PDB file of C-alpha atoms in Angstrom:
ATOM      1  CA  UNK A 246      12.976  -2.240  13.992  1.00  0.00           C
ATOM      2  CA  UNK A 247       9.217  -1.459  14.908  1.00  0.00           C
ATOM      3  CA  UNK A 248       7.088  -3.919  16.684  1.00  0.00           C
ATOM      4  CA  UNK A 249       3.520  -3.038  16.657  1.00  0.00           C
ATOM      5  CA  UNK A 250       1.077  -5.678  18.501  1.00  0.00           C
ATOM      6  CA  UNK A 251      -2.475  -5.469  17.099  1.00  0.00           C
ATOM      7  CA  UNK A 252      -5.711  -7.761  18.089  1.00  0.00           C
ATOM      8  CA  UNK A 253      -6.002  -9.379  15.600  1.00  0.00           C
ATOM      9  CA  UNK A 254      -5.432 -10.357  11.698  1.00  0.00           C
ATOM     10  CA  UNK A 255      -7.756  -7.720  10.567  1.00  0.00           C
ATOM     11  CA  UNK A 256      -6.454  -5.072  12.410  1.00  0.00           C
ATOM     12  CA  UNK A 257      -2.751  -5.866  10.834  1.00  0.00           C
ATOM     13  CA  UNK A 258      -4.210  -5.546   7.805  1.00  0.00           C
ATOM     14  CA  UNK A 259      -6.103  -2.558   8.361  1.00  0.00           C
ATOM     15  CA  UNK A 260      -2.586  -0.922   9.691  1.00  0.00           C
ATOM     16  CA  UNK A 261      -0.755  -2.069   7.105  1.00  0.00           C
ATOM     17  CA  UNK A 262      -2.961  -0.762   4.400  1.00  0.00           C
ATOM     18  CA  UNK A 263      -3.473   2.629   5.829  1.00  0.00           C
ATOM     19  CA  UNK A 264       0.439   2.696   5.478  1.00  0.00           C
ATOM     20  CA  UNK A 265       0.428   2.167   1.804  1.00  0.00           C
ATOM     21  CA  UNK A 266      -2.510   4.150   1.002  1.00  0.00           C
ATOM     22  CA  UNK A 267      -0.069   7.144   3.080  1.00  0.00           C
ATOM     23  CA  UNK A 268       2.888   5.998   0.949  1.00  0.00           C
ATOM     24  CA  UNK A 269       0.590   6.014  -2.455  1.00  0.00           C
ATOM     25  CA  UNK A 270      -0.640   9.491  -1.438  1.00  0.00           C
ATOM     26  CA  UNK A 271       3.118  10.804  -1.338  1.00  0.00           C
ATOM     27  CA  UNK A 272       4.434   9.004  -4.266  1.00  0.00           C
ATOM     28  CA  UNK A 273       1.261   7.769  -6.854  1.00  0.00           C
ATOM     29  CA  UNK A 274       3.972   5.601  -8.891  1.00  0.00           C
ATOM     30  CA  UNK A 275       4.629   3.409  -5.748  1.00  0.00           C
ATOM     31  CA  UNK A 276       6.351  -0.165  -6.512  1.00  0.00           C
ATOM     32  CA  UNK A 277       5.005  -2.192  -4.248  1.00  0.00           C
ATOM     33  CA  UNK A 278       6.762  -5.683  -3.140  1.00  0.00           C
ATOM     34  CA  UNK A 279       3.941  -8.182  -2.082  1.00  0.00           C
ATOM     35  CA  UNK A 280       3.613 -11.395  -0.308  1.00  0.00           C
ATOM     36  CA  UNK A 281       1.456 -13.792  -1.338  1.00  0.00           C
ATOM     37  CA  UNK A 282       0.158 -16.907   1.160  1.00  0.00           C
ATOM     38  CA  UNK A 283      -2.808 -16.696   3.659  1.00  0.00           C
ATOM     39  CA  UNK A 284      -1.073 -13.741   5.843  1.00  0.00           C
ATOM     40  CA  UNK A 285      -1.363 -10.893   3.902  1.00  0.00           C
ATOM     41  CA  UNK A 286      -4.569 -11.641   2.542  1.00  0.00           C
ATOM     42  CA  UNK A 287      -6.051  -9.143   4.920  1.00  0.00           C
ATOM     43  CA  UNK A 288      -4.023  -5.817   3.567  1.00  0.00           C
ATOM     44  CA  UNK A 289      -4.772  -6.979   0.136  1.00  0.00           C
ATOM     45  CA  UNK A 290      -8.594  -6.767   1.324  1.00  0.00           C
ATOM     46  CA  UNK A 291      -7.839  -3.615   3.505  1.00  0.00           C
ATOM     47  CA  UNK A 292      -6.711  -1.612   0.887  1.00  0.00           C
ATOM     48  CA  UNK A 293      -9.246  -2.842  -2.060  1.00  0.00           C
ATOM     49  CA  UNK A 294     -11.599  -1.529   0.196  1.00  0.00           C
ATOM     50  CA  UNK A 295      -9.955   2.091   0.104  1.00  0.00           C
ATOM     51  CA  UNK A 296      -9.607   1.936  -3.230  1.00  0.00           C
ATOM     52  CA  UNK A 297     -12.873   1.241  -3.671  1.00  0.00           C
ATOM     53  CA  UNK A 298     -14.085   3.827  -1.421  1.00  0.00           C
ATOM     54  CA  UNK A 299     -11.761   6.322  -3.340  1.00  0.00           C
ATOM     55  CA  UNK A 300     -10.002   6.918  -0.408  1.00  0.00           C
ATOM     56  CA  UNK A 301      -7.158   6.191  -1.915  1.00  0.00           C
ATOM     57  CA  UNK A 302      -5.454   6.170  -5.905  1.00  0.00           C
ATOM     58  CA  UNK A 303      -3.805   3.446  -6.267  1.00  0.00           C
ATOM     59  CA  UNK A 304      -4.163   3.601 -10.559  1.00  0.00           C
ATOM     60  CA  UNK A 305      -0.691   4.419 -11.253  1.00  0.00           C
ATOM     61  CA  UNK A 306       1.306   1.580  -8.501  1.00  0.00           C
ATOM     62  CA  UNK A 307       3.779  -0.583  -9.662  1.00  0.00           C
ATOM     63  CA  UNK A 308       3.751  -4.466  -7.900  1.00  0.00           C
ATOM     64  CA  UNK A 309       6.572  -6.550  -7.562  1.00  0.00           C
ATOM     65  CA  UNK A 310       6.759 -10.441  -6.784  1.00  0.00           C
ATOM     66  CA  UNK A 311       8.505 -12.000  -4.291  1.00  0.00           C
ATOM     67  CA  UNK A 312       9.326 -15.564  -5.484  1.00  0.00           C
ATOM     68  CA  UNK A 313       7.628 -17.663  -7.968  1.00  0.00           C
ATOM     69  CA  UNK A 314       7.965 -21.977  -8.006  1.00  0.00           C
ATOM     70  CA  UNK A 315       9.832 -23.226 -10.551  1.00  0.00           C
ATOM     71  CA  UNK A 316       8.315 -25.208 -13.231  1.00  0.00           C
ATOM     72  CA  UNK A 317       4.254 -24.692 -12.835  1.00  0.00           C
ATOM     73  CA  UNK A 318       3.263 -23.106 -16.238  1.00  0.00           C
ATOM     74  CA  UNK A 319       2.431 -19.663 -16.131  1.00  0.00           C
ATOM     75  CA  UNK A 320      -1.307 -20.143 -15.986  1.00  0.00           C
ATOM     76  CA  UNK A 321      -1.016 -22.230 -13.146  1.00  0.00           C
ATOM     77  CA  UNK A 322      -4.313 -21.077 -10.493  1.00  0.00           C
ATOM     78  CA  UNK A 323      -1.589 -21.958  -7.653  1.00  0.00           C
ATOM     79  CA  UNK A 324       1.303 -20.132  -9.247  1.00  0.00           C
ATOM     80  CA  UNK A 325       2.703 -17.317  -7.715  1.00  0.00           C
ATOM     81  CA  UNK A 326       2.067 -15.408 -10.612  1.00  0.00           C
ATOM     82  CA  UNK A 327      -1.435 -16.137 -10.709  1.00  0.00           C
ATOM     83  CA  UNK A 328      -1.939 -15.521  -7.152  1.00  0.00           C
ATOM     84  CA  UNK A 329      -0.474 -12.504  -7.349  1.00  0.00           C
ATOM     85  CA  UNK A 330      -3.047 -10.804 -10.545  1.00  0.00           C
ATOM     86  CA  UNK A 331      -5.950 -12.971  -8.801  1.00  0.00           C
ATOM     87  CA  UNK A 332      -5.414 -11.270  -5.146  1.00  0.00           C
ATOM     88  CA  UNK A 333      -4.011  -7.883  -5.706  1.00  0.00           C
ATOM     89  CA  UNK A 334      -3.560  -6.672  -9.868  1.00  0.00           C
ATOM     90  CA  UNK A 335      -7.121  -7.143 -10.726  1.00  0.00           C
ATOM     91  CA  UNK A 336      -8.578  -6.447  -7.161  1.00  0.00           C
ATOM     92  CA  UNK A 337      -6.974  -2.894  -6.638  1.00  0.00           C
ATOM     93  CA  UNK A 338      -7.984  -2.312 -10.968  1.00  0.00           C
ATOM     94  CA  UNK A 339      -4.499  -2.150 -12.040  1.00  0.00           C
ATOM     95  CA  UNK A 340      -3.302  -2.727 -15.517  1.00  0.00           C
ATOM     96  CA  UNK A 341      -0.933  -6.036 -15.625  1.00  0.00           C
ATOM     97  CA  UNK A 342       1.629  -3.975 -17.291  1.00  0.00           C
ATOM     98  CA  UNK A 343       2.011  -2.671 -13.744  1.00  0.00           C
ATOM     99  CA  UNK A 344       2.793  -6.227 -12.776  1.00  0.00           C
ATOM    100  CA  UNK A 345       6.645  -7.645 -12.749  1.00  0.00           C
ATOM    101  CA  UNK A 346       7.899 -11.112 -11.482  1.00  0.00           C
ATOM    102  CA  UNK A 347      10.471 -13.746 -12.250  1.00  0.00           C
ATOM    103  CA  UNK A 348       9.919 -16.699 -15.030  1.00  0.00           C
ATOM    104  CA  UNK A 349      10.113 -19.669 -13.098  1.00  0.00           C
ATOM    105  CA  UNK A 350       8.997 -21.241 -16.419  1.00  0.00           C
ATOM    106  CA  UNK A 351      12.041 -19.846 -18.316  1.00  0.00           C
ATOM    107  CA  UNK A 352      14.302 -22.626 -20.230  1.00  0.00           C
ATOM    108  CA  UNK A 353      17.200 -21.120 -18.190  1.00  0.00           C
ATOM    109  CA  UNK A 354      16.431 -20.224 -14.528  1.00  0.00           C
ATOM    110  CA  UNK A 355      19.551 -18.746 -13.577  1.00  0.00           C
ATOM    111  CA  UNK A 356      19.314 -16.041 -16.267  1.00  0.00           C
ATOM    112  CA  UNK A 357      15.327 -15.543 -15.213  1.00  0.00           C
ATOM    113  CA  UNK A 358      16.705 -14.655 -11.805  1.00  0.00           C
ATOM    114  CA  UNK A 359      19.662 -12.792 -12.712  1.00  0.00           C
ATOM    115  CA  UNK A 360      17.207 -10.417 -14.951  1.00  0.00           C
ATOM    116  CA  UNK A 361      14.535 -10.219 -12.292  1.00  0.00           C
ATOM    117  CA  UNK A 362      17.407  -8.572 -10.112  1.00  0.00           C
ATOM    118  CA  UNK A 363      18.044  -5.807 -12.439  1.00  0.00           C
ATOM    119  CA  UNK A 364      14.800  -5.297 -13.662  1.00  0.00           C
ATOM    120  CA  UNK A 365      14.048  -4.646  -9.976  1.00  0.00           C
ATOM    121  CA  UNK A 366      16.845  -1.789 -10.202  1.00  0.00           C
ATOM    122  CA  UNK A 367      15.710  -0.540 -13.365  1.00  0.00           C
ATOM    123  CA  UNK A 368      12.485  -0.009 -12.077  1.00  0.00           C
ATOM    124  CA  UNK A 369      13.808   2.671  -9.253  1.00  0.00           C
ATOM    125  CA  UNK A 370      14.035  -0.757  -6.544  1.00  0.00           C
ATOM    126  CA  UNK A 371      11.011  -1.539  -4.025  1.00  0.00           C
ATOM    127  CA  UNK A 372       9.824   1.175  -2.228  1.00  0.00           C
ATOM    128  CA  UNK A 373       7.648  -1.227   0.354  1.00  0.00           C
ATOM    129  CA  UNK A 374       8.170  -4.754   0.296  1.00  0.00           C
ATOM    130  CA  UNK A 375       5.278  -6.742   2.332  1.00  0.00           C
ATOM    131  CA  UNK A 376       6.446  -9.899   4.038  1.00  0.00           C
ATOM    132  CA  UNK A 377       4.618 -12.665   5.703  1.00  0.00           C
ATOM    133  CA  UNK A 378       7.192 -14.911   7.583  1.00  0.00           C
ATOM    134  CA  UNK A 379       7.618 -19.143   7.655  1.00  0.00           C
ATOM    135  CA  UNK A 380       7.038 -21.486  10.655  1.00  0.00           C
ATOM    136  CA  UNK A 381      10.994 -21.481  10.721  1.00  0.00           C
ATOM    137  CA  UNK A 382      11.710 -18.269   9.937  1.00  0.00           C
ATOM    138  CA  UNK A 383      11.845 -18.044   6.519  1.00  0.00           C
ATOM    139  CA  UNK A 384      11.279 -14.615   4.579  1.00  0.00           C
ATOM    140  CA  UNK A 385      10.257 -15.079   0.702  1.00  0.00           C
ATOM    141  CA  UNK A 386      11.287 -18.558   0.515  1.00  0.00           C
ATOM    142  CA  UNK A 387      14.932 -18.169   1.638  1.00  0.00           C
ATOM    143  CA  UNK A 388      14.769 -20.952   3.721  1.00  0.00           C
ATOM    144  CA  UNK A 389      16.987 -21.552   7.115  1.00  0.00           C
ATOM    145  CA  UNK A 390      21.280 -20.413   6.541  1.00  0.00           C
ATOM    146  CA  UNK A 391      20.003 -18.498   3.534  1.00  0.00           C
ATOM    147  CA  UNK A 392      22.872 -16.030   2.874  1.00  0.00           C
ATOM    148  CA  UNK A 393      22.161 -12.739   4.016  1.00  0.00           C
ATOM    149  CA  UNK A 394      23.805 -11.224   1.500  1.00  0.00           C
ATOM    150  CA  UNK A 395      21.673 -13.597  -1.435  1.00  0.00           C
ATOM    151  CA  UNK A 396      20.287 -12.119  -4.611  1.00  0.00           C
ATOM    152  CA  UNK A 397      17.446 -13.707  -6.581  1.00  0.00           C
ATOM    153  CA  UNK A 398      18.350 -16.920  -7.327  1.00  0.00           C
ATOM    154  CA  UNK A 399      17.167 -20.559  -7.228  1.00  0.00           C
ATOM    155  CA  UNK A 400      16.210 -22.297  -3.614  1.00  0.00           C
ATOM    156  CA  UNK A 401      15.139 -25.979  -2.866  1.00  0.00           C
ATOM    157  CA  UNK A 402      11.831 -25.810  -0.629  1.00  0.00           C
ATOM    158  CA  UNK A 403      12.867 -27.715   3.210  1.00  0.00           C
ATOM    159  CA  UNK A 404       9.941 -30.260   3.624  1.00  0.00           C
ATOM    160  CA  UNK A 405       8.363 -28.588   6.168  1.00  0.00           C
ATOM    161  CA  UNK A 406       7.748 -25.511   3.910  1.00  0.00           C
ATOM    162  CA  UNK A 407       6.699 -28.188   1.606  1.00  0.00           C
ATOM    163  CA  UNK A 408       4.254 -29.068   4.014  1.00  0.00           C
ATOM    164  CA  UNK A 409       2.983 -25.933   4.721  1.00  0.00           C
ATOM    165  CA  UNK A 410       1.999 -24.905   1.322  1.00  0.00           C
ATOM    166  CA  UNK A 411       0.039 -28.355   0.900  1.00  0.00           C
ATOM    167  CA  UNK A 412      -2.984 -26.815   1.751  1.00  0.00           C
ATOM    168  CA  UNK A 413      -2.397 -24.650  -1.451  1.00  0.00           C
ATOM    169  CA  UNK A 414      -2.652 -27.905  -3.689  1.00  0.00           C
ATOM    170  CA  UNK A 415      -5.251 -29.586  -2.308  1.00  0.00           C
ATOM    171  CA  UNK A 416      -3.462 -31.093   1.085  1.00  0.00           C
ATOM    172  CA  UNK A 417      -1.438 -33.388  -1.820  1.00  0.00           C
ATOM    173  CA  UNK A 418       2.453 -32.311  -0.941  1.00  0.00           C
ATOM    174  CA  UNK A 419       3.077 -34.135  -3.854  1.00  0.00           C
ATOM    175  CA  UNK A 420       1.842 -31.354  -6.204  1.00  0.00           C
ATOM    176  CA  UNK A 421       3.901 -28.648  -4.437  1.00  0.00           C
ATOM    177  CA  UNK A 422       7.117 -27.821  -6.120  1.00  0.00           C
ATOM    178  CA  UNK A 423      10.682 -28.714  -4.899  1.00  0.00           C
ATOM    179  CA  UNK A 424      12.562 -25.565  -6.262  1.00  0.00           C
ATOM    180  CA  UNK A 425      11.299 -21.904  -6.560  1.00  0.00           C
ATOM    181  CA  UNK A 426      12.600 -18.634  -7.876  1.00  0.00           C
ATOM    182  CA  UNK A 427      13.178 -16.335  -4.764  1.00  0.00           C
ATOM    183  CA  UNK A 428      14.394 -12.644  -4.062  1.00  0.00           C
ATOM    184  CA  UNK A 429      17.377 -13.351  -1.905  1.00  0.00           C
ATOM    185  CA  UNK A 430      17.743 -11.362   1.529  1.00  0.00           C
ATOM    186  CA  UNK A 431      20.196  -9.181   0.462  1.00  0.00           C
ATOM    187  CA  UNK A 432      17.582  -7.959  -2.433  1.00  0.00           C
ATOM    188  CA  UNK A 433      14.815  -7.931  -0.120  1.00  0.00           C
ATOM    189  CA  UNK A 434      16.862  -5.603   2.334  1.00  0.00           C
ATOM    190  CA  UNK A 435      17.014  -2.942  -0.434  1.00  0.00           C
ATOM    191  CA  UNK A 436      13.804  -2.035  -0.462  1.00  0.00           C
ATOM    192  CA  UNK A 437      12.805   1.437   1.585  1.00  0.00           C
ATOM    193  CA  UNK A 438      10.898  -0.067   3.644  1.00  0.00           C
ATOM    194  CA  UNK A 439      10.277  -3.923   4.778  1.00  0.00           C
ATOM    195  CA  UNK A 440       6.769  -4.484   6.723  1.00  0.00           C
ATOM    196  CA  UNK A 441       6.674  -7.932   8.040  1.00  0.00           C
ATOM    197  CA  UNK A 442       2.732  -8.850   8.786  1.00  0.00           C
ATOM    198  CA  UNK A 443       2.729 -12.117  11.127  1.00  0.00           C
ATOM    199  CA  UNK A 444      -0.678 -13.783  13.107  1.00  0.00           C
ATOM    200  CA  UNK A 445      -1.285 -17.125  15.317  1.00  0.00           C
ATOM    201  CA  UNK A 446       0.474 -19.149  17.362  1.00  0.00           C
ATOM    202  CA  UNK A 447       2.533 -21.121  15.046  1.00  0.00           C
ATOM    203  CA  UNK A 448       4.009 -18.063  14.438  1.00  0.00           C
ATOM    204  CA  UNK A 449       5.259 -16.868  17.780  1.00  0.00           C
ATOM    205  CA  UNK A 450       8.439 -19.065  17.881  1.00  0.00           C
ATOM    206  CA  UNK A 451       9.623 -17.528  14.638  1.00  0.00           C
ATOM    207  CA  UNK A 452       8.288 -13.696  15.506  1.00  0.00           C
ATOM    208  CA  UNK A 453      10.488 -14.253  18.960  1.00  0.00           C
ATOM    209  CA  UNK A 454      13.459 -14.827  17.445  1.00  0.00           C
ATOM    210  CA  UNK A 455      13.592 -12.684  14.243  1.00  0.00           C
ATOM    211  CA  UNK A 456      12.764  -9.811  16.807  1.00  0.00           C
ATOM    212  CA  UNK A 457      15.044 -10.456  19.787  1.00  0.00           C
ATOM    213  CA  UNK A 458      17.441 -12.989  19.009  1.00  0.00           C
ATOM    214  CA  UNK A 459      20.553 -12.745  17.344  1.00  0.00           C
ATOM    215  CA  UNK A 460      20.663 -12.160  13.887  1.00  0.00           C
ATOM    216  CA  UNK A 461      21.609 -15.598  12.339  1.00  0.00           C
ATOM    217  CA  UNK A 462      21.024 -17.323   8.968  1.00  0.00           C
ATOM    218  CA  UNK A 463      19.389 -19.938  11.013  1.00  0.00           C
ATOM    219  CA  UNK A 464      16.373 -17.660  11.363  1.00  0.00           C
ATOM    220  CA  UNK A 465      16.756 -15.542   7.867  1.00  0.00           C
ATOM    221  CA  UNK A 466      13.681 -13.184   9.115  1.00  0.00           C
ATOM    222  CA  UNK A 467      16.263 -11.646  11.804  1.00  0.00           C
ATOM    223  CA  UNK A 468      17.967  -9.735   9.024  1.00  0.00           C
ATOM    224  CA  UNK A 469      15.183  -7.426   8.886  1.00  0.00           C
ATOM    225  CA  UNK A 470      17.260  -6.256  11.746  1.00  0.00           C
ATOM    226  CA  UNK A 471      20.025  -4.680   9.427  1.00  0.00           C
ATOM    227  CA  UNK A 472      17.514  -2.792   8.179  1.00  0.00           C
ATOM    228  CA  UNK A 473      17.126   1.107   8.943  1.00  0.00           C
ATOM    229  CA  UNK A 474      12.943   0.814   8.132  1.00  0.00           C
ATOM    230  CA  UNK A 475      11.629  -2.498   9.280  1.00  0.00           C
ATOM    231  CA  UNK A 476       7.882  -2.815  10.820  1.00  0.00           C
ATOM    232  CA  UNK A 477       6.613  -6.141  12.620  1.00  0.00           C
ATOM    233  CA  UNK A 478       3.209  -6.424  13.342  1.00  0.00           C
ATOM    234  CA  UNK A 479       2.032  -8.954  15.021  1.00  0.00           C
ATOM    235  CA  UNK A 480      -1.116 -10.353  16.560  1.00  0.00           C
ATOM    236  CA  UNK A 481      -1.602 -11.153  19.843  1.00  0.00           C
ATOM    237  CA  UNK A 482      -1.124 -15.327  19.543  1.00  0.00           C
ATOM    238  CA  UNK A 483       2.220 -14.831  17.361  1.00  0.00           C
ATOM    239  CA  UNK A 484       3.307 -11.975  20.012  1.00  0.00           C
ATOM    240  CA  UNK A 485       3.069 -14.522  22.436  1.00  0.00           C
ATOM    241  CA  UNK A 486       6.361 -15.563  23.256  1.00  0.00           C
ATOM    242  CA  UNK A 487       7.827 -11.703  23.001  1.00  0.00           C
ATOM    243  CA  UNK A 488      10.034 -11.001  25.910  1.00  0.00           C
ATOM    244  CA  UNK A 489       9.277  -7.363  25.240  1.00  0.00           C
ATOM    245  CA  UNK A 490       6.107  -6.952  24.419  1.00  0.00           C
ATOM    246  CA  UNK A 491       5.013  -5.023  27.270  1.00  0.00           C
ATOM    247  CA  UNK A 492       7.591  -2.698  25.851  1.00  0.00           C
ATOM    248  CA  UNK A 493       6.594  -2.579  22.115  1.00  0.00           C
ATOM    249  CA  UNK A 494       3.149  -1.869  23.733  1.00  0.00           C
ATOM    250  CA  UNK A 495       4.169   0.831  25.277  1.00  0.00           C
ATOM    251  CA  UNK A 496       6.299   2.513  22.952  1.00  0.00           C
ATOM    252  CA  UNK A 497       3.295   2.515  19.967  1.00  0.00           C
ATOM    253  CA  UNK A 498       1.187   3.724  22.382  1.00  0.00           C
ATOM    254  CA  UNK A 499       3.429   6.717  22.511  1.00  0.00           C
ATOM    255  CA  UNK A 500       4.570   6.979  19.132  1.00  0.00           C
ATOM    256  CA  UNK A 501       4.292  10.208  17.577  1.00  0.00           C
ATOM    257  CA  UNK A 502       1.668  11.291  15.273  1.00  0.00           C
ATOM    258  CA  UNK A 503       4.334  12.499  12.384  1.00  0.00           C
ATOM    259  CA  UNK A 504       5.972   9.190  12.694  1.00  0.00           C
ATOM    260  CA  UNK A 505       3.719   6.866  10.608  1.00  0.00           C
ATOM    261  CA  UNK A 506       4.193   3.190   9.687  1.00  0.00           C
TER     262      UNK A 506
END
């Protein structure tokens, strides 16, 4: 695992993006998994601008959701879905048909997530998966003693995630969902390569121990650990409580050139 400590939001964006744009330039068909949430909102605006700028093609990438609630029609302006073509399809110009995600509207949910597994397989699996990470640790919305071996499948949202997303529905928790449609941890750990953007304070407790504690279902983030390409970047606030960090300072400052994200 790579920890990278930046100054701020922007600049994790900024990093992050000029990874992708490096990973679109080496393979144009690209399936990107993305995050959605306030985190990652800076890549998304980090590599619009590129594209933009024609610094980078992005015309033929592939994007792949994360998790999706359960039961919010599919025009829903707070549904995953939505968020997803509102924040990255349409902003980058890409055609939806480039666009996959589960049905959390389906009649029969299991099946939805069963089939969002394999179409994930069919499709050549993720190549980078983009990951913001919960106040408890969560990853995609595999919530604390997730299995780290789950596929997609069907979670029930812990009240304080419930919380959290409030501010999605206008503060009313009573609008957010109970149950979503998630990418278990043992999907997300098959893509190539997991990047794991994370900024503030609130964040610092979870960052600490998903980077240097043991890996436990408790904190379902830590499993990025089992993985042979996982990048954290951090801000200063949510590298706060880092043990290391002096360390993960110094070895970025000495990375190689070749190395990349």
């Amino acid at each position: 695992m790579e920890v990278i400590i930046v100054p701020d939001a922007s600049a994790g964006g900024e990093l992050i993006a000029e990874g992708i744009a490096d990973l679109l330039q080496r393979k144009p068909d690209a399936l990107l998994g993305v995050a959605t949430g306030s985190t990652p909102l800076p890549i998304y605006d980090a590599l619009t601008a590129k594209v933009r700028a024609g610094a980078v093609d992005a015309s033929r990438a592939r994007v792949a959701q994360l998790d999706e609630y359960v039961g919010l029609p599919a025009g829903h302006p707070e549904s995953y879905r939505s968020t997803v073509l509102r924040q990255v399809v349409e902003p980058l110009g890409l055609s939806p048909d480039a666009f996959m995600g589960p049905d959390g509207s389906a009649e029969d949910v299991q099946a939805a997530c069963l089939a969002y597994d394999q179409a994930l397989a069919d499709a050549g699996g993720v190549d980078l998966q983009i990951l913001g990470i919960g106040t408890d640790g969560h990853i995609g919305f595999n919530e604390p003693c997730s299995s780290l071996a789950s596929r997609t499948r069907i979670k029930t949202l812990t009240e304080q995630t419930r919380i959290d997303n409030a501010r999605f529905f206008d503060d009313d928790i009573d609008q957010v969902p109970h149950h979503v449609i998630t990418q278990g941890i043992g999907t997300i750990l098959e893509a190539r390569h997991l990047v794991l953007l994370a900024t503030g304070e609130g964040k610092a407790d979870a960052v600490a121990a998903t980077v240097e504690g043991p890996v436990a279902a408790l904190v379902p983030a830590s499993a990025l650990q089992l993985h042979p390409h996982a990048t954290v970047v951090v801000d200063e606030a949510a590298a706060s409580k880092l043990k290391l960090a002096d360390y993960f300072r110094h070895t970025y400052a000495n990375k190689p050139s070749w190395q990349g994200i």
